[in-house]
Amino acid sequence: MSHSPLLSLAVKAMDDKKAENIVALNMKGVSLIADYFVICHGNSDKQVQAIAHEIKKVMQEHDIDIKRLEGYDQARWVLIDIGDVVVHVFHKDERLYYNLEKLWGDAPVIELEGVLG
């Protein structure tokens, strides 16, 4: 299955910084916000910031505009809007609390084996 280039770039950037439990949801037909949500977590504030920073850096290297980046300083839930893809980088505790995967349970999970493989 082919993936959105933005989705692949974001997932690879997360993986490069050892993001935990990366999940991509296909939001087409489920939400008007974005085509894809990508969710992961870090185990410390510094790791959350490192993941977010890497995503921002990779997007800039590919001349991709980041429309919005919120929550970086607090490092509990960083939201990165890159258009068709919205990235959620959580601190481990917040991920369990907000449980976006359950909240958007009607969105199909995207197989990332080809991206992370």
XYZ file of C-alpha atoms in Angstrom, residues 22-73:
52
model
C 3.702 5.035 16.263
C 0.134 4.763 14.982
C -1.260 6.315 11.803
C -4.991 6.745 11.323
C -6.691 7.280 7.982
C -9.018 10.184 8.724
C -10.473 10.459 5.194
C -14.250 10.420 5.534
C -13.962 10.524 9.340
C -12.756 14.082 9.966
C -12.447 17.256 7.936
C -9.335 18.285 9.909
C -6.819 16.157 8.010
C -6.430 13.050 5.868
C -4.129 11.404 8.415
C -3.388 11.583 12.119
C -0.058 10.203 13.281
C 0.287 9.537 16.985
C 3.330 8.585 19.030
C 4.830 9.214 22.428
C 8.118 9.888 24.106
C 9.115 8.834 27.590
C 10.433 12.225 28.736
C 9.943 15.913 28.023
C 13.280 16.004 26.205
C 12.361 13.072 23.977
C 8.970 14.603 23.116
C 10.749 17.820 22.110
C 13.404 15.890 20.165
C 10.722 14.055 18.167
C 8.858 17.287 17.404
C 12.082 19.073 16.494
C 13.089 16.261 14.113
C 9.717 16.362 12.355
C 10.010 20.138 11.943
C 13.593 19.825 10.659
C 12.711 17.112 8.125
C 9.749 19.102 6.816
C 11.908 22.216 6.411
C 14.554 20.180 4.563
C 11.844 19.143 2.085
C 10.419 22.688 1.791
C 7.171 21.611 3.413
C 5.331 24.326 5.297
C 4.397 23.625 8.904
C 1.056 25.324 9.348
C 1.014 25.113 13.126
C 3.133 23.759 15.960
C 1.693 23.907 19.456
C 2.700 22.594 22.865
C 6.449 22.342 22.247
C 7.535 24.237 25.369
